[in-house]
Short mmCIF file of C-alpha atoms in Angstrom, two decimals:
data_model
loop_
_atom_site.label_atom_id
_atom_site.label_comp_id
_atom_site.label_asym_id
_atom_site.label_seq_id
_atom_site.Cartn_x
_atom_site.Cartn_y
_atom_site.Cartn_z
CA MET Q 14 8.45 6.88 -25.73
CA ALA Q 15 10.41 10.05 -26.36
CA HIS Q 16 9.57 12.18 -29.41
CA VAL Q 17 11.49 10.85 -32.41
CA ALA Q 18 11.42 11.40 -36.16
CA GLN Q 19 8.57 10.00 -38.25
CA ILE Q 20 8.90 6.20 -38.41
CA SER Q 21 6.82 3.49 -40.04
CA LYS Q 22 3.97 1.81 -38.15
CA LYS Q 23 5.85 -1.50 -38.04
CA ARG Q 24 8.99 0.05 -36.52
CA LYS Q 25 6.89 1.99 -34.03
CA PHE Q 26 5.13 -1.14 -32.74
CA VAL Q 27 8.49 -2.93 -32.41
CA ALA Q 28 10.02 0.07 -30.60
CA ASP Q 29 7.04 0.28 -28.21
CA GLY Q 30 7.28 -3.46 -27.50
CA VAL Q 31 11.02 -3.28 -26.77
CA PHE Q 32 10.46 -0.26 -24.50
CA TYR Q 33 7.72 -2.09 -22.55
CA ALA Q 34 9.77 -5.30 -22.27
CA GLU Q 35 12.88 -3.52 -20.94
CA LEU Q 36 10.85 -1.38 -18.53
CA ASN Q 37 8.94 -4.42 -17.24
CA GLU Q 38 12.13 -6.42 -16.71
CA TYR Q 39 13.83 -3.59 -14.82
CA LEU Q 40 10.82 -2.99 -12.55
CA THR Q 41 10.51 -6.76 -11.95
CA ARG Q 42 14.08 -6.84 -10.63
CA GLU Q 43 13.87 -3.56 -8.73
CA LEU Q 44 10.43 -3.94 -7.09
CA ALA Q 45 10.29 -7.73 -6.58
CA GLU Q 46 10.08 -7.45 -2.77
CA ASP Q 47 7.40 -4.75 -2.95
CA GLY Q 48 4.82 -6.98 -4.66
CA TYR Q 49 5.32 -5.72 -8.22
CA ALA Q 50 2.38 -6.92 -10.33
CA GLY Q 51 2.83 -5.36 -13.76
CA VAL Q 52 3.11 -2.02 -15.51
CA GLU Q 53 0.87 -0.05 -17.88
CA VAL Q 54 2.13 2.61 -20.30
CA ARG Q 55 -0.26 5.37 -21.40
CA VAL Q 56 0.94 7.82 -24.04
CA THR Q 57 -0.82 11.20 -24.07
CA PRO Q 58 0.02 14.24 -26.23
CA ALA Q 59 1.42 16.08 -23.19
CA ARG Q 60 3.46 13.28 -21.57
CA THR Q 61 3.91 9.53 -21.12
CA GLU Q 62 2.31 8.05 -18.00
CA ILE Q 63 3.70 4.82 -16.52
CA ILE Q 64 1.41 3.15 -13.95
CA ILE Q 65 3.15 0.61 -11.71
CA ARG Q 66 0.80 -1.95 -10.11
CA ALA Q 67 2.02 -3.34 -6.80
CA THR Q 68 0.67 -4.80 -3.56
CA HIS Q 69 2.84 -2.53 -1.35
CA THR Q 70 2.45 0.88 -2.98
CA GLN Q 71 3.95 2.72 0.01
CA ASN Q 72 7.28 0.94 -0.52
CA VAL Q 73 7.21 1.84 -4.23
CA LEU Q 74 6.62 5.51 -3.41
CA GLY Q 75 9.30 5.56 -0.72
CA GLU Q 76 9.75 8.10 2.06
CA LYS Q 77 8.06 11.37 0.96
CA GLY Q 78 7.91 10.04 -2.63
CA ARG Q 79 11.68 9.78 -2.91
CA ARG Q 80 11.88 6.34 -4.54
CA ILE Q 81 9.28 7.06 -7.24
CA ARG Q 82 11.17 10.25 -8.13
CA GLU Q 83 14.41 8.25 -8.43
CA LEU Q 84 12.68 5.74 -10.73
CA THR Q 85 11.21 8.59 -12.81
CA THR Q 86 14.65 10.17 -13.28
CA LEU Q 87 16.21 6.82 -14.17
CA VAL Q 88 13.54 6.03 -16.81
CA GLN Q 89 13.81 9.56 -18.21
CA LYS Q 90 17.62 9.32 -18.57
CA ARG Q 91 17.63 5.77 -19.96
CA PHE Q 92 14.99 6.28 -22.64
CA LYS Q 93 15.97 9.92 -23.40
CA PHE Q 94 12.66 11.52 -22.47
CA ALA Q 95 12.47 15.30 -22.35
CA GLU Q 96 12.21 17.07 -18.98
CA ASN Q 97 8.79 16.45 -17.35
CA ALA Q 98 7.74 14.29 -20.34
CA VAL Q 99 7.37 11.09 -18.31
CA GLU Q 100 5.46 10.52 -15.07
CA LEU Q 101 5.40 7.43 -12.84
CA TYR Q 102 2.42 6.47 -10.67
CA ALA Q 103 1.88 3.64 -8.19
CA GLU Q 104 -1.45 1.78 -8.13
CA ARG Q 105 -2.47 -0.76 -5.50
CA VAL Q 106 -3.58 -4.21 -6.69
CA GLN Q 107 -7.23 -4.58 -5.64
CA ASN Q 108 -7.14 -8.35 -5.05
CA ARG Q 109 -3.64 -9.80 -4.85
CA GLY Q 110 -5.09 -13.32 -4.58
CA LEU Q 111 -6.13 -13.05 -8.26
CA CYS Q 112 -2.78 -11.63 -9.44
CA ALA Q 113 -0.53 -14.40 -10.85
CA ILE Q 114 2.65 -12.26 -10.67
CA ALA Q 115 2.12 -11.44 -6.97
CA GLN Q 116 1.47 -15.10 -6.12
CA CYS Q 117 4.48 -16.28 -8.14
CA GLU Q 118 6.70 -13.86 -6.20
CA SER Q 119 5.09 -15.15 -2.99
CA VAL Q 120 6.11 -18.76 -3.84
CA LYS Q 121 9.60 -17.56 -4.77
CA PHE Q 122 10.23 -15.82 -1.44
CA LYS Q 123 8.74 -18.72 0.52
CA LEU Q 124 11.21 -21.11 -1.15
CA LEU Q 125 14.11 -18.69 -0.59
CA ASN Q 126 13.22 -18.60 3.12
CA GLY Q 127 13.52 -22.38 3.30
CA LEU Q 128 9.86 -23.42 3.34
CA ALA Q 129 9.05 -26.88 1.95
CA VAL Q 130 7.85 -26.91 -1.67
CA ARG Q 131 4.57 -28.69 -0.96
CA ARG Q 132 3.66 -26.39 1.92
CA ALA Q 133 4.50 -23.23 -0.03
CA CYS Q 134 2.53 -24.28 -3.12
CA TYR Q 135 -0.53 -25.61 -1.29
CA GLY Q 136 -0.67 -22.40 0.78
CA VAL Q 137 -0.70 -20.26 -2.38
CA VAL Q 138 -3.30 -22.48 -4.11
CA ARG Q 139 -5.60 -22.28 -1.09
CA PHE Q 140 -5.19 -18.48 -0.81
CA VAL Q 141 -5.96 -18.02 -4.54
CA MET Q 142 -9.10 -20.17 -4.37
CA GLU Q 143 -10.32 -18.33 -1.24
CA SER Q 144 -9.86 -15.03 -3.11
CA GLY Q 145 -12.56 -16.02 -5.61
CA ALA Q 146 -10.65 -17.66 -8.46
CA LYS Q 147 -12.26 -20.36 -10.58
CA GLY Q 148 -9.09 -22.45 -10.74
CA CYS Q 149 -5.39 -22.37 -9.89
CA GLU Q 150 -2.30 -24.32 -10.90
CA VAL Q 151 1.26 -24.05 -9.54
CA VAL Q 152 4.15 -25.92 -11.20
CA VAL Q 153 7.62 -26.08 -9.60
CA SER Q 154 10.35 -27.78 -11.63
CA GLY Q 155 14.02 -28.43 -10.96
CA LYS Q 156 16.13 -30.28 -8.41
CA LEU Q 157 13.59 -30.31 -5.62
CA ARG Q 158 15.01 -32.90 -3.19
CA ALA Q 159 17.06 -35.53 -5.00
CA ALA Q 160 19.87 -34.96 -7.47
CA ARG Q 161 17.55 -35.65 -10.41
CA ALA Q 162 15.32 -32.84 -11.58
CA LYS Q 163 11.56 -33.29 -11.69
CA ALA Q 164 8.39 -31.21 -11.80
CA MET Q 165 5.64 -31.01 -9.19
CA LYS Q 166 2.20 -29.75 -10.13
CA PHE Q 167 -0.37 -28.48 -7.61
CA GLY Q 168 -3.87 -27.52 -8.73
CA ASP Q 169 -7.40 -26.87 -7.60
CA GLY Q 170 -10.68 -25.87 -9.24
CA PHE Q 171 -11.43 -25.58 -12.97
CA MET Q 172 -8.73 -24.84 -15.57
CA ILE Q 173 -8.92 -24.55 -19.37
CA HIS Q 174 -5.92 -24.98 -21.67
CA SER Q 175 -6.93 -23.98 -25.21
CA GLY Q 176 -8.82 -21.44 -27.28
CA GLN Q 177 -9.50 -17.73 -26.97
CA PRO Q 178 -10.85 -18.03 -23.37
CA THR Q 179 -7.30 -18.89 -22.19
CA ARG Q 180 -6.28 -15.36 -23.22
CA ASP Q 181 -9.33 -13.76 -21.59
CA PHE Q 182 -9.68 -15.75 -18.35
CA ILE Q 183 -6.17 -16.99 -17.44
CA THR Q 184 -3.31 -14.95 -15.98
CA THR Q 185 0.13 -16.58 -15.98
CA ALA Q 186 3.45 -15.74 -14.34
CA VAL Q 187 6.86 -17.44 -14.47
CA ARG Q 188 9.76 -16.82 -12.08
CA HIS Q 189 13.17 -18.42 -11.46
CA VAL Q 190 14.54 -18.89 -7.96
CA LEU Q 191 18.23 -19.55 -7.36
CA LEU Q 192 18.72 -22.04 -4.52
CA ARG Q 193 21.84 -23.80 -3.30
CA GLN Q 194 21.15 -26.97 -5.28
CA GLY Q 195 20.36 -25.09 -8.51
CA VAL Q 196 17.69 -23.04 -10.24
CA LEU Q 197 14.00 -23.84 -9.76
CA GLY Q 198 11.31 -22.70 -12.18
CA ILE Q 199 7.95 -21.53 -10.82
CA LYS Q 200 4.82 -21.16 -12.96
CA VAL Q 201 1.51 -19.92 -11.58
CA LYS Q 202 -1.74 -20.01 -13.60
CA ILE Q 203 -4.94 -18.47 -12.24
CA MET Q 204 -8.30 -18.81 -13.95
CA LEU Q 205 -10.56 -15.85 -13.21
CA ASP Q 206 -14.32 -16.04 -12.86
CA THR Q 207 -16.81 -13.96 -14.84
CA ASP Q 208 -17.48 -10.58 -13.23
CA PRO Q 209 -20.17 -8.27 -14.76
CA THR Q 210 -18.39 -5.22 -13.28
CA GLY Q 211 -15.05 -6.20 -14.86
CA ARG Q 212 -13.02 -5.75 -11.63
CA GLN Q 213 -12.37 -9.34 -10.53
CA GLY Q 214 -12.40 -10.88 -14.02
CA PRO Q 215 -13.63 -10.50 -17.60
CA LYS Q 216 -17.20 -9.32 -18.23
CA ASN Q 217 -17.95 -11.95 -20.90
CA THR Q 218 -18.83 -15.54 -20.00
CA LEU Q 219 -17.19 -18.74 -21.20
CA PRO Q 220 -18.46 -19.74 -24.68
CA ASP Q 221 -19.73 -23.14 -23.51
CA VAL Q 222 -21.91 -21.71 -20.73
CA VAL Q 223 -25.60 -22.28 -21.50
CA THR Q 224 -28.09 -19.86 -19.95
CA ILE Q 225 -31.69 -21.13 -19.75
CA LEU Q 226 -34.15 -18.23 -19.86
CA GLU Q 227 -37.55 -18.22 -18.18
CA PRO Q 228 -40.43 -18.87 -20.67
CA LYS Q 229 -42.58 -15.90 -21.64
CA GLU Q 230 -46.12 -15.55 -20.29
CA GLU Q 231 -48.58 -16.98 -22.84
CA THR Q 232 -51.92 -15.25 -23.44
CA ARG Q 233 -54.93 -17.40 -22.60
CA ILE Q 234 -57.08 -18.28 -25.67
CA GLU Q 235 -60.77 -18.06 -24.69
CA VAL Q 236 -62.40 -18.45 -28.15
CA PRO Q 237 -60.98 -20.63 -30.92
CA THR Q 238 -59.94 -18.67 -34.01
CA ALA Q 239 -58.99 -19.67 -37.56
CA GLN Q 240 -56.71 -17.92 -40.00
CA GLU Q 241 -56.38 -18.86 -43.65
CA PHE Q 242 -52.74 -18.36 -44.69
CA GLY Q 243 -53.19 -19.55 -48.31
CA ALA Q 244 -55.75 -16.87 -49.29
CA PRO Q 245 -54.43 -14.08 -51.58
CA ALA Q 246 -53.91 -10.71 -49.99
CA PRO Q 247 -56.65 -8.13 -50.65
CA ALA Q 248 -55.87 -5.62 -53.41
CA PRO Q 249 -55.03 -2.16 -52.14
CA ALA Q 250 -57.89 0.35 -52.44
CA ALA Q 251 -57.57 2.88 -55.27
CA ALA Q 252 -56.86 6.42 -54.13
CA ALA Q 253 -59.79 8.82 -54.48
CA PRO Q 254 -59.36 11.44 -57.25
CA VAL Q 255 -58.40 14.85 -55.96
CA GLU Q 256 -60.45 17.77 -57.27
CA ALA Q 257 -58.49 20.74 -58.53
#
């Protein structure tokens, strides 16, 4: 954020969290149709860098970079950054099939265009699984067809629900879509697979995965040998006297 007077660590973390939350909410509303998939804030001594991840980076940049400049000016004015103290960049999502936010927006726009709930959800689940995910779950709740609200859950593959691995392996996104009959809630959960490179998922494996190693080569014993473990160790030899 902008340079301010010395504040306590606790206030700084709260201020940074509020800044990120407001920025993320604004970009979610502004870039929803351009495949917005999250934002990352990097603070350097020279300036603050804001990296916007999206599936359609060309739309985020705009014609000759006009739109990204407008967003930069708006963020600078709103959060009172100094001139040239904040910079916005657009980064393309490598695999949008493994991005929960992008898929949640996809379900949202499918429902807004009048596609049936089952068809929209099953299409997204299939696309996510074909992209290399370990598991996927889509939940749509609200007044789907009848007057009474209900929830429909669509899933495929393997999904965990507790422990530290849920933070490492699962990406979640929630969106609300306003239809004629009322508001529907959409929740997409994607479980990533282990990737040693760290691009398509976390490098570490699940804690319950057991890896069986190949046994070591054993040396062939030609002559039987005996070793007495109970015998006392030999006394160390006395050092020879050194002549002056």
